[in-house]
Short mmCIF file of C-alpha atoms in Angstrom, two decimals:
data_model
loop_
_atom_site.label_atom_id
_atom_site.label_comp_id
_atom_site.label_asym_id
_atom_site.label_seq_id
_atom_site.Cartn_x
_atom_site.Cartn_y
_atom_site.Cartn_z
CA MET A 1 0.10 0.23 -0.08
CA ARG A 2 1.07 3.50 -1.01
CA GLN A 3 2.55 5.29 1.89
CA PRO A 4 1.33 8.77 1.96
CA LEU A 5 3.66 12.07 1.93
CA GLU A 6 2.40 13.29 5.22
CA ARG A 7 3.62 10.22 7.16
CA ILE A 8 7.36 11.32 6.00
CA GLY A 9 7.93 14.27 8.49
CA ASN A 10 8.20 15.30 12.12
CA ASP A 11 5.76 15.74 14.69
CA CYS A 12 4.57 18.81 13.04
CA SER A 13 2.56 16.58 10.51
CA ALA A 14 -0.30 16.29 13.17
CA ARG A 15 -1.73 19.60 12.41
CA THR A 16 -4.48 21.58 14.12
CA PRO A 17 -5.47 24.38 11.63
CA THR A 18 -4.76 27.93 12.45
CA ARG A 19 -5.08 31.21 10.68
CA ARG A 20 -2.89 31.00 7.56
CA VAL A 21 -0.78 33.89 8.08
CA GLN A 22 2.86 34.98 8.49
CA THR A 23 3.93 32.24 6.31
CA ALA A 24 6.60 32.30 3.84
CA HIS A 25 5.72 28.84 2.55
CA ASP A 26 2.22 27.44 1.57
CA TRP A 27 2.29 24.45 3.89
CA ALA A 28 -1.44 23.41 3.60
CA HIS A 29 -1.06 22.58 -0.12
CA TYR A 30 2.82 21.34 0.09
CA VAL A 31 1.69 17.65 -0.16
CA GLN A 32 0.38 18.36 -3.75
CA ASP A 33 3.93 19.59 -4.68
CA VAL A 34 5.17 16.24 -5.68
CA THR A 35 4.09 13.10 -7.15
CA ASP A 36 5.13 9.37 -6.88
CA ASP A 37 3.67 6.10 -8.22
CA GLY A 38 4.26 4.38 -4.87
CA THR A 39 5.79 1.41 -6.19
CA ASN A 40 6.85 -0.95 -3.34
CA THR A 41 10.42 -2.61 -3.42
CA PHE A 42 12.18 -4.92 -0.94
CA PHE A 43 14.22 -1.74 0.39
CA TRP A 44 10.89 -0.14 1.32
CA HIS A 45 9.47 -2.56 3.99
CA ALA A 46 10.01 -2.82 7.43
CA HIS A 47 11.74 -6.14 8.08
CA THR A 48 11.60 -5.75 11.52
CA LEU A 49 11.37 -9.60 12.49
CA THR A 50 14.52 -10.24 9.74
CA VAL A 51 16.39 -7.74 11.86
CA LEU A 52 15.17 -9.22 14.92
CA PHE A 53 16.26 -12.66 13.79
CA CYS A 54 19.70 -11.61 12.52
CA MET A 55 20.65 -10.01 15.74
CA THR A 56 19.52 -13.02 17.89
CA CYS A 57 21.70 -15.05 15.37
CA ALA A 58 24.73 -12.71 16.06
CA LEU A 59 24.14 -12.72 19.93
CA LEU A 60 23.52 -16.78 19.93
CA TYR A 61 26.99 -17.09 18.07
CA VAL A 62 28.57 -14.94 20.68
CA ALA A 63 27.18 -16.76 23.55
CA VAL A 64 27.24 -20.30 22.40
CA VAL A 65 29.76 -20.93 19.57
CA GLU A 66 32.49 -18.30 20.01
CA THR A 67 35.65 -18.77 22.14
CA GLU A 68 35.71 -16.94 25.57
CA SER A 69 38.26 -14.10 25.84
CA THR A 70 39.92 -13.69 28.63
CA ASP A 71 41.31 -9.91 27.89
CA THR A 72 39.46 -7.56 29.82
CA ILE A 73 39.96 -4.44 27.86
CA TYR A 74 39.20 -6.53 24.72
CA ASN A 75 35.64 -7.81 26.17
CA THR A 76 34.93 -4.34 27.47
CA LYS A 77 35.61 -2.78 23.93
CA ARG A 78 33.46 -5.35 22.07
CA GLY A 79 30.70 -5.26 24.78
CA ILE A 80 30.39 -1.15 24.16
CA VAL A 81 30.46 -1.77 19.98
CA ALA A 82 27.57 -4.40 20.50
CA VAL A 83 25.69 -2.04 22.62
CA VAL A 84 26.12 0.78 20.27
CA CYS A 85 25.11 -1.55 17.33
CA ALA A 86 21.94 -2.80 19.40
CA PHE A 87 20.85 0.63 19.79
CA LEU A 88 21.24 1.56 16.10
CA LEU A 89 19.37 -1.25 14.76
CA PHE A 90 16.71 -0.53 17.42
CA GLY A 91 16.89 3.49 16.40
CA ILE A 92 16.96 2.71 12.73
CA LYS A 93 13.82 0.40 12.55
CA HIS A 94 11.66 2.21 15.50
CA THR A 95 12.50 6.02 15.64
CA PRO A 96 10.24 8.46 14.00
CA ASP A 97 11.13 9.37 10.33
CA GLY A 98 12.40 12.86 9.69
CA PRO A 99 11.48 15.37 7.03
CA PHE A 100 13.81 13.74 4.42
CA LYS A 101 12.83 10.94 2.39
CA ARG A 102 15.94 10.39 0.35
CA PRO A 103 17.95 8.23 -0.33
CA HIS A 104 16.22 6.35 2.46
CA PRO A 105 14.33 7.32 5.48
CA ALA A 106 16.11 4.69 7.63
CA LEU A 107 19.48 6.84 6.94
CA TRP A 108 18.08 9.87 8.56
CA ARG A 109 17.03 7.57 11.41
CA LEU A 110 20.41 6.47 11.42
CA VAL A 111 21.68 9.95 11.74
CA LEU A 112 19.29 10.84 14.51
CA CYS A 113 20.47 7.77 16.80
CA LEU A 114 24.21 8.55 15.94
CA THR A 115 23.82 12.14 17.27
CA ILE A 116 21.96 10.81 20.38
CA LEU A 117 25.08 8.55 20.84
CA TYR A 118 27.43 11.63 20.24
CA GLU A 119 25.22 13.56 22.90
CA LEU A 120 25.54 10.92 25.32
CA ALA A 121 29.32 10.45 24.90
CA LEU A 122 29.59 14.31 25.38
CA ILE A 123 27.56 14.27 28.69
CA PHE A 124 29.98 11.28 29.81
CA ILE A 125 32.98 13.10 28.80
CA LEU A 126 31.82 16.44 30.64
CA PHE A 127 31.99 14.22 34.02
CA GLN A 128 35.54 13.48 33.35
CA SER A 129 38.49 15.45 34.10
CA ALA A 130 40.67 16.88 31.16
CA ASN A 131 43.23 14.63 31.56
CA ASP A 132 40.94 11.36 31.70
CA ALA A 133 38.85 12.31 28.76
CA ARG A 134 42.32 12.72 26.72
CA LEU A 135 43.15 9.14 28.04
CA LEU A 136 39.77 8.08 27.02
CA LEU A 137 40.32 9.15 23.38
CA LYS A 138 43.57 7.15 23.26
CA GLN A 139 41.24 4.07 22.86
CA PHE A 140 40.40 5.54 19.52
CA ASP A 141 44.06 5.89 18.43
CA SER A 142 46.89 5.33 20.63
CA LYS A 143 48.76 8.56 18.76
CA LEU A 144 46.19 10.84 20.39
CA GLY A 145 46.81 12.35 24.06
CA VAL A 146 49.58 14.33 22.83
CA PRO A 147 49.62 18.06 23.05
CA LEU A 148 49.27 19.79 19.55
CA PRO A 149 51.57 22.45 18.10
CA GLU A 150 49.66 25.29 17.25
CA LYS A 151 50.30 26.93 14.19
CA SER A 152 49.93 31.00 13.61
CA TYR A 153 49.06 31.92 10.25
CA GLY A 154 49.74 35.97 10.65
CA ASP A 155 53.36 36.04 11.43
CA ASP A 156 54.54 37.37 8.43
CA CYS A 157 51.82 39.20 5.93
CA LYS A 158 54.06 40.28 3.16
CA LEU A 159 52.33 39.44 -0.06
CA TYR A 160 55.44 40.22 -2.11
CA ASP A 161 58.71 39.24 -0.73
CA PRO A 162 61.76 39.46 -3.32
CA ASP A 163 64.25 38.48 -0.94
CA HIS A 164 62.96 35.60 0.24
CA PRO A 165 64.61 32.20 -1.08
CA GLU A 166 61.43 30.32 -1.56
CA GLY A 167 60.18 32.94 -3.75
CA PRO A 168 58.50 36.40 -3.49
CA PHE A 169 55.20 34.66 -3.18
CA HIS A 170 56.03 32.34 -0.51
CA ASN A 171 53.50 33.83 1.91
CA ILE A 172 50.70 33.07 -0.49
CA TRP A 173 51.72 29.29 -1.33
CA ASP A 174 52.34 28.60 2.29
CA LYS A 175 48.42 29.06 3.01
CA MET A 176 47.53 27.20 0.21
CA ASP A 177 47.20 23.88 2.40
CA VAL A 178 44.45 21.28 2.37
CA PHE A 179 41.87 23.83 4.10
CA VAL A 180 41.42 25.97 1.00
CA PRO A 181 39.63 23.30 -0.85
CA THR A 182 37.56 22.23 2.36
CA HIS A 183 36.59 26.19 3.03
CA PHE A 184 35.26 25.97 -0.48
CA ILE A 185 33.55 22.64 -0.06
CA GLY A 186 32.20 23.56 3.38
CA TRP A 187 30.40 26.82 2.37
CA TRP A 188 28.89 25.09 -0.85
CA LEU A 189 27.31 22.50 1.40
CA LYS A 190 26.25 25.12 4.13
CA MET A 191 24.41 27.25 1.30
CA LEU A 192 22.53 24.19 0.33
CA LEU A 193 21.87 23.85 4.11
CA LEU A 194 20.68 27.26 5.02
CA ARG A 195 19.07 27.88 1.40
CA ASP A 196 19.78 31.73 2.02
CA TYR A 197 22.67 33.85 0.40
CA TRP A 198 22.23 36.70 3.16
CA LEU A 199 22.26 34.37 6.23
CA CYS A 200 25.41 32.60 4.50
CA THR A 201 27.32 35.81 3.86
CA VAL A 202 26.69 37.16 7.36
CA ILE A 203 27.89 33.90 9.08
CA SER A 204 31.07 33.81 6.58
CA ILE A 205 31.60 37.64 7.75
CA MET A 206 30.91 36.87 11.43
CA PHE A 207 33.17 34.14 11.51
CA GLU A 208 36.51 36.30 10.36
CA VAL A 209 35.49 38.44 13.09
CA LEU A 210 35.26 36.13 15.85
CA GLU A 211 38.88 34.98 14.53
CA TYR A 212 39.83 38.46 14.85
CA THR A 213 38.23 38.36 18.40
CA LEU A 214 39.72 35.31 19.62
CA GLU A 215 43.12 35.17 18.18
CA HIS A 216 44.56 35.73 21.59
CA GLN A 217 43.31 32.43 22.76
CA LEU A 218 44.42 30.17 20.07
CA PRO A 219 47.16 31.02 17.77
CA ASN A 220 45.02 29.06 15.17
CA PHE A 221 42.98 32.14 14.66
CA SER A 222 45.63 34.46 13.74
CA GLU A 223 45.93 35.30 10.36
CA CYS A 224 47.04 37.93 7.91
CA TRP A 225 44.18 40.50 6.86
CA TRP A 226 44.28 39.32 3.18
CA ASP A 227 43.98 35.91 4.45
CA HIS A 228 40.72 36.74 6.19
CA TRP A 229 38.95 38.85 3.68
CA ILE A 230 40.34 37.98 0.44
CA MET A 231 41.12 34.19 0.59
CA ASP A 232 38.54 33.26 3.00
CA VAL A 233 35.53 35.61 2.73
CA ALA A 234 35.96 36.47 -0.90
CA VAL A 235 37.38 33.60 -2.80
CA CYS A 236 37.09 30.28 -1.16
CA ASN A 237 33.60 31.02 1.28
CA GLY A 238 32.33 33.44 -1.76
CA LEU A 239 32.85 30.82 -4.53
CA GLY A 240 31.50 28.09 -2.36
CA ILE A 241 28.25 30.29 -1.55
CA TYR A 242 28.05 31.27 -5.46
CA ILE A 243 28.17 27.66 -6.33
CA GLY A 244 25.40 26.85 -3.73
CA MET A 245 23.17 29.30 -5.28
CA LYS A 246 23.51 28.02 -8.62
CA THR A 247 22.94 24.56 -7.34
CA LEU A 248 19.63 25.76 -5.59
CA SER A 249 18.40 27.18 -8.65
CA TYR A 250 18.98 24.06 -10.41
CA LEU A 251 17.08 22.18 -7.71
CA LYS A 252 14.55 24.61 -7.54
CA MET A 253 13.69 24.39 -11.34
CA LYS A 254 14.06 20.55 -11.35
CA PRO A 255 10.78 18.85 -12.34
CA TYR A 256 9.89 16.25 -9.20
CA HIS A 257 8.02 13.07 -10.57
CA TRP A 258 9.03 10.04 -9.70
CA ARG A 259 8.55 6.58 -11.18
CA GLY A 260 9.16 3.19 -9.65
CA LEU A 261 12.21 1.45 -10.59
CA TRP A 262 10.05 -1.82 -11.87
CA ASN A 263 7.70 0.58 -13.97
CA ILE A 264 10.85 1.77 -15.96
CA PRO A 265 11.27 -0.57 -19.09
CA THR A 266 14.94 0.18 -20.34
CA TYR A 267 18.16 -0.52 -18.09
CA ARG A 268 19.47 2.79 -18.81
CA GLY A 269 16.36 3.99 -17.37
CA LYS A 270 16.77 2.08 -14.23
CA LEU A 271 20.37 3.10 -14.02
CA LYS A 272 19.37 6.87 -14.09
CA ARG A 273 16.69 5.89 -11.49
CA MET A 274 18.91 4.69 -8.95
CA VAL A 275 21.11 7.68 -9.12
CA GLN A 276 18.37 9.71 -8.91
CA GLN A 277 17.49 7.86 -5.63
CA PHE A 278 20.37 10.08 -4.05
CA SER A 279 18.92 13.46 -4.97
CA PRO A 280 16.10 15.19 -3.00
CA TYR A 281 12.49 13.96 -3.12
CA SER A 282 11.20 17.33 -3.21
CA TRP A 283 12.46 20.90 -2.92
CA MET A 284 11.90 23.60 -0.58
CA GLU A 285 12.99 27.55 -0.35
CA PHE A 286 13.81 28.61 2.74
CA ASP A 287 12.67 32.37 2.81
CA TRP A 288 13.68 33.10 6.60
CA ARG A 289 12.37 36.62 6.15
CA PRO A 290 14.23 37.48 9.44
CA THR A 291 12.53 41.33 9.70
CA ALA A 292 9.01 40.20 9.11
CA THR A 293 8.09 39.78 12.80
CA LEU A 294 10.11 39.81 16.20
CA ARG A 295 9.91 36.21 16.47
CA ARG A 296 11.30 35.39 13.24
CA TRP A 297 14.04 38.06 13.92
CA LEU A 298 15.04 36.48 17.40
CA PHE A 299 14.70 32.78 15.61
CA THR A 300 17.07 33.64 12.69
CA LEU A 301 19.67 35.04 15.29
CA SER A 302 19.48 32.10 17.28
CA VAL A 303 20.27 30.20 14.22
CA VAL A 304 23.23 32.26 13.30
CA PHE A 305 24.61 32.27 16.90
CA LEU A 306 24.30 28.35 17.14
CA PHE A 307 25.80 28.11 13.58
CA LEU A 308 28.74 30.19 14.66
CA LEU A 309 29.25 28.50 17.88
CA ALA A 310 29.17 25.12 16.21
CA GLU A 311 32.10 26.42 14.07
CA MET A 312 33.93 27.64 17.13
CA ASN A 313 33.44 24.41 18.90
CA THR A 314 35.48 22.46 15.87
CA PHE A 315 38.56 24.58 16.94
CA TYR A 316 38.34 24.69 20.79
CA LEU A 317 37.51 20.83 20.93
CA LYS A 318 40.42 19.83 18.88
CA TYR A 319 42.62 22.41 21.06
CA VAL A 320 41.47 21.14 24.50
CA LEU A 321 41.24 17.38 23.69
CA TRP A 322 44.44 17.19 21.56
CA ILE A 323 43.03 15.93 18.44
CA PRO A 324 44.99 16.85 15.16
CA PRO A 325 42.99 18.84 12.77
CA PRO A 326 43.39 15.96 9.86
CA HIS A 327 42.32 13.09 12.58
CA TYR A 328 39.30 10.94 11.39
CA LEU A 329 37.71 12.00 14.70
CA ASN A 330 37.34 15.47 13.51
CA VAL A 331 36.05 14.56 10.08
CA VAL A 332 33.38 12.05 11.46
CA ARG A 333 32.38 14.91 13.98
CA LEU A 334 31.90 17.43 10.59
CA LEU A 335 30.33 14.82 8.72
CA LEU A 336 27.81 13.92 11.42
CA ILE A 337 27.05 17.43 12.23
CA LEU A 338 26.68 18.37 8.43
CA PHE A 339 24.01 15.47 8.14
CA ALA A 340 22.18 16.44 11.38
CA GLY A 341 22.19 20.26 10.62
CA ALA A 342 20.60 19.47 6.79
CA VAL A 343 17.58 17.89 9.00
CA SER A 344 17.81 20.42 12.14
CA LEU A 345 17.37 23.51 9.46
CA ARG A 346 14.39 21.95 7.74
CA GLU A 347 12.77 21.15 11.04
CA THR A 348 13.66 25.02 12.46
CA PHE A 349 12.43 26.39 9.31
CA GLN A 350 8.88 24.63 9.45
CA TYR A 351 9.03 25.37 13.33
CA LEU A 352 9.74 29.15 12.24
CA ASP A 353 6.94 29.43 9.45
CA ASP A 354 4.56 27.05 9.77
CA PRO A 355 1.83 28.43 12.19
CA ASP A 356 0.50 24.51 12.58
CA CYS A 357 3.75 23.36 13.73
CA GLN A 358 3.88 23.40 17.35
CA THR A 359 6.71 21.04 17.95
CA PHE A 360 10.37 21.74 17.63
CA GLY A 361 11.97 19.07 15.77
CA GLN A 362 13.41 16.01 17.54
CA GLN A 363 16.92 16.67 15.28
CA SER A 364 16.82 20.31 15.85
CA TRP A 365 16.39 19.73 19.85
CA LEU A 366 19.51 17.24 19.81
CA LEU A 367 21.66 18.96 17.86
CA ALA A 368 21.20 22.47 20.09
CA ALA A 369 22.19 19.88 22.70
CA ILE A 370 25.30 18.86 21.05
CA ILE A 371 26.37 22.33 20.42
CA ILE A 372 25.58 23.52 24.08
CA SER A 373 27.23 20.37 25.49
CA GLU A 374 30.46 20.96 23.16
CA LEU A 375 30.76 24.54 24.49
CA LEU A 376 30.50 22.96 28.25
CA VAL A 377 33.01 20.58 27.30
CA VAL A 378 35.69 23.28 26.31
CA ILE A 379 34.46 25.51 29.21
CA LYS A 380 35.28 23.06 31.98
CA PHE A 381 38.46 21.87 30.44
CA ASP A 382 40.28 24.85 29.75
CA TRP A 383 38.62 27.58 31.91
CA GLU A 384 41.97 29.75 31.88
CA THR A 385 41.89 30.01 27.92
CA VAL A 386 38.36 30.63 27.23
CA THR A 387 38.16 33.21 30.31
CA LYS A 388 41.12 35.40 28.65
CA PRO A 389 39.69 38.83 28.29
CA LEU A 390 39.37 40.28 25.08
CA PRO A 391 41.72 43.11 23.81
CA GLN A 392 40.21 46.40 24.64
CA HIS A 393 39.45 47.49 20.94
CA MET A 394 37.50 44.59 20.49
CA GLN A 395 35.64 44.83 23.85
CA TRP A 396 34.49 48.28 22.35
CA PHE A 397 33.88 46.70 19.11
CA TRP A 398 31.31 44.42 20.54
CA ALA A 399 29.86 46.81 23.07
CA TRP A 400 28.92 48.95 20.13
CA ALA A 401 27.61 46.12 17.78
CA LEU A 402 25.41 44.63 20.82
CA ILE A 403 24.04 48.19 21.35
CA GLY A 404 23.48 48.59 17.63
CA LEU A 405 21.63 45.39 17.42
CA ALA A 406 19.52 46.28 20.49
CA THR A 407 18.58 49.60 19.16
CA TYR A 408 17.46 48.36 15.82
CA THR A 409 15.49 45.43 17.48
CA VAL A 410 13.45 48.07 19.50
CA TRP A 411 13.22 50.59 16.54
CA LYS A 412 12.00 47.87 14.30
CA PHE A 413 9.32 45.65 16.36
CA PHE A 414 8.44 48.14 19.18
CA ILE A 415 8.60 51.65 17.72
CA ARG A 416 7.36 50.49 14.04
CA HIS A 417 5.25 47.78 15.75
CA LYS A 418 2.02 48.42 13.61
CA ASP A 419 4.24 48.48 10.27
CA SER A 420 6.34 45.15 11.19
CA VAL A 421 3.87 42.78 13.27
CA GLY A 422 0.88 41.01 11.85
CA VAL A 423 1.73 41.77 8.08
CA GLU A 424 0.53 39.30 5.54
CA LEU A 425 3.39 37.20 3.73
CA HIS A 426 0.80 35.80 1.36
CA THR A 427 -1.30 38.20 -0.98
CA ASP A 428 -3.92 35.68 -1.20
CA ASP A 429 -7.27 36.66 0.39
CA GLU A 430 -7.04 35.18 4.17
CA ASP A 431 -10.86 34.16 4.32
CA VAL A 432 -10.38 32.03 1.21
CA ALA A 433 -7.12 30.29 2.10
CA LEU A 434 -8.82 29.22 5.34
CA ALA A 435 -12.06 27.99 3.76
CA GLU A 436 -9.92 26.08 1.40
CA TYR A 437 -7.80 24.74 4.38
CA GLU A 438 -10.94 23.70 6.23
CA GLN A 439 -12.72 22.36 3.12
CA ASN A 440 -9.45 19.89 2.16
CA ARG A 441 -8.92 19.03 5.73
CA ALA A 442 -12.87 17.81 5.59
CA SER A 443 -12.41 15.71 2.41
CA ALA A 444 -9.16 14.21 3.91
CA GLU A 445 -11.41 13.04 7.24
CA CYS A 446 -13.94 11.79 5.12
CA SER A 447 -11.75 9.65 2.74
#
C-alpha cells in the first residue's frame, strides 16, 4: 500500500488548523507539490522480524559458539560496540521518520541515533577530568593524548617578498593547504543547508570577525588581513556560496515526478533512477524573512548564533582534547554535524514558518543540545583559555555592535510595531485560504 507523503515528516504532521498568516511557504498544500507512483520494493519494507532474527543469531554465536576471551579490555570494547550496534538497529527500525525521504528514511533515522550517542558521549566526557578525557580518546587512537603544536598564520603578512629564498610569493603559497578546498566545499554545503545568500554571507563575515576577536586565545585564529578577507571571505567562502546559489537554482527548477524502478522499461532508465534516488524527493525554498516579525528576527539570530558556536567548537574541541585537525575523529564529527544540520534546519524552518507546527523538531533539539554540550566541555577543560579577557579594541567593537543590534530591534519591532507585526506574507485573501484549508481537511477526513 502506498505510504502517504504526510507520514514522511516530523511531529508537525499532526496539524491543528490556524489562521494562514505570516508564512513564507504554503504548508497547507505542500503535499501536492510532488507526485510518486508509490511502487513498493524490498528496501521500503520494515523487515523488523528479519532484523530481530539476524541480531539474535549474532548474539547466539557469541554466547554459544565463540571461544571466550580472557582479555578484559578487549571484552569491554567489544561489549560497548555491541551495545551501540544494538541501539542503532533498534533506532533505525523504530524511531520516527524525519522530514527527509531520500535516499532512504532509514539513513536519517541512523543520523538521529548517532547524534543521540554523540550527545551521551559528550555528557559522559563532561563528568571526566581533562586528562581522563584525553586518555579515553587514546582508546580510539594510541597516537592521541599528545599536546598539539599551534600554528599561527599571521606572523608574516607580506604579499610580495623578493628577498625570500622560496620565492617572492612564498606567503601566499604557504597558505595554500588542504583547508583551502575544504573551505570552498564547506561553504557550498552550508549554502545548501541554509538556502539563503544573506544568512551565509553574514555567517561568513561574522566568523572572520570572531577569529579576530579570539586570536589571543587560539594562535590558529591569527591570520593576515588578506587571508581573512580575500582568500577566505571573497575567494573560498564567496565562491562556495555562489556555486551553492547555482545549485539551489537548479534544484528549484528541477521537476519532481518519480516513477517506480520496476515501471521503467530500459536498463539505462533504471540506472538513472537508481542514481536519482540520492537526489532530493522534493525541494523547498527557505525564505527566512528575518525582519517580518519579532519572532522570526529572534529565531534567525539564534540560528546564526548556534551556527557560529558550532564552528567555534570545532577549533576549541581539538585544542582542549588534543586532536590533530586531519584526524578522522574531526572528520566524523563534521560529517555528523553536516547531516544532522541538514535535517535540523529543515525542521527549524518549518517550526518558524508553519503556524500549525507547535513542536520543535527532534533532530533540531538534539543538535542544539550537542552544540551546548560541546561548549560546556570546552569551558570545563580549559577555563583559563576561554576566560582570557578580550583586547580593549574588541571589547569596544562588541559593545557597540550589541548596542546597535538592540537599538535596531527596539526600533524595528516596537517603535514601528504596527508596520512590522501582523503583516501578511501571502497576498491571497485570508478567508478564502482558510475556507479552502478547512474544505481540504474535511475531504481528507471523509476519505
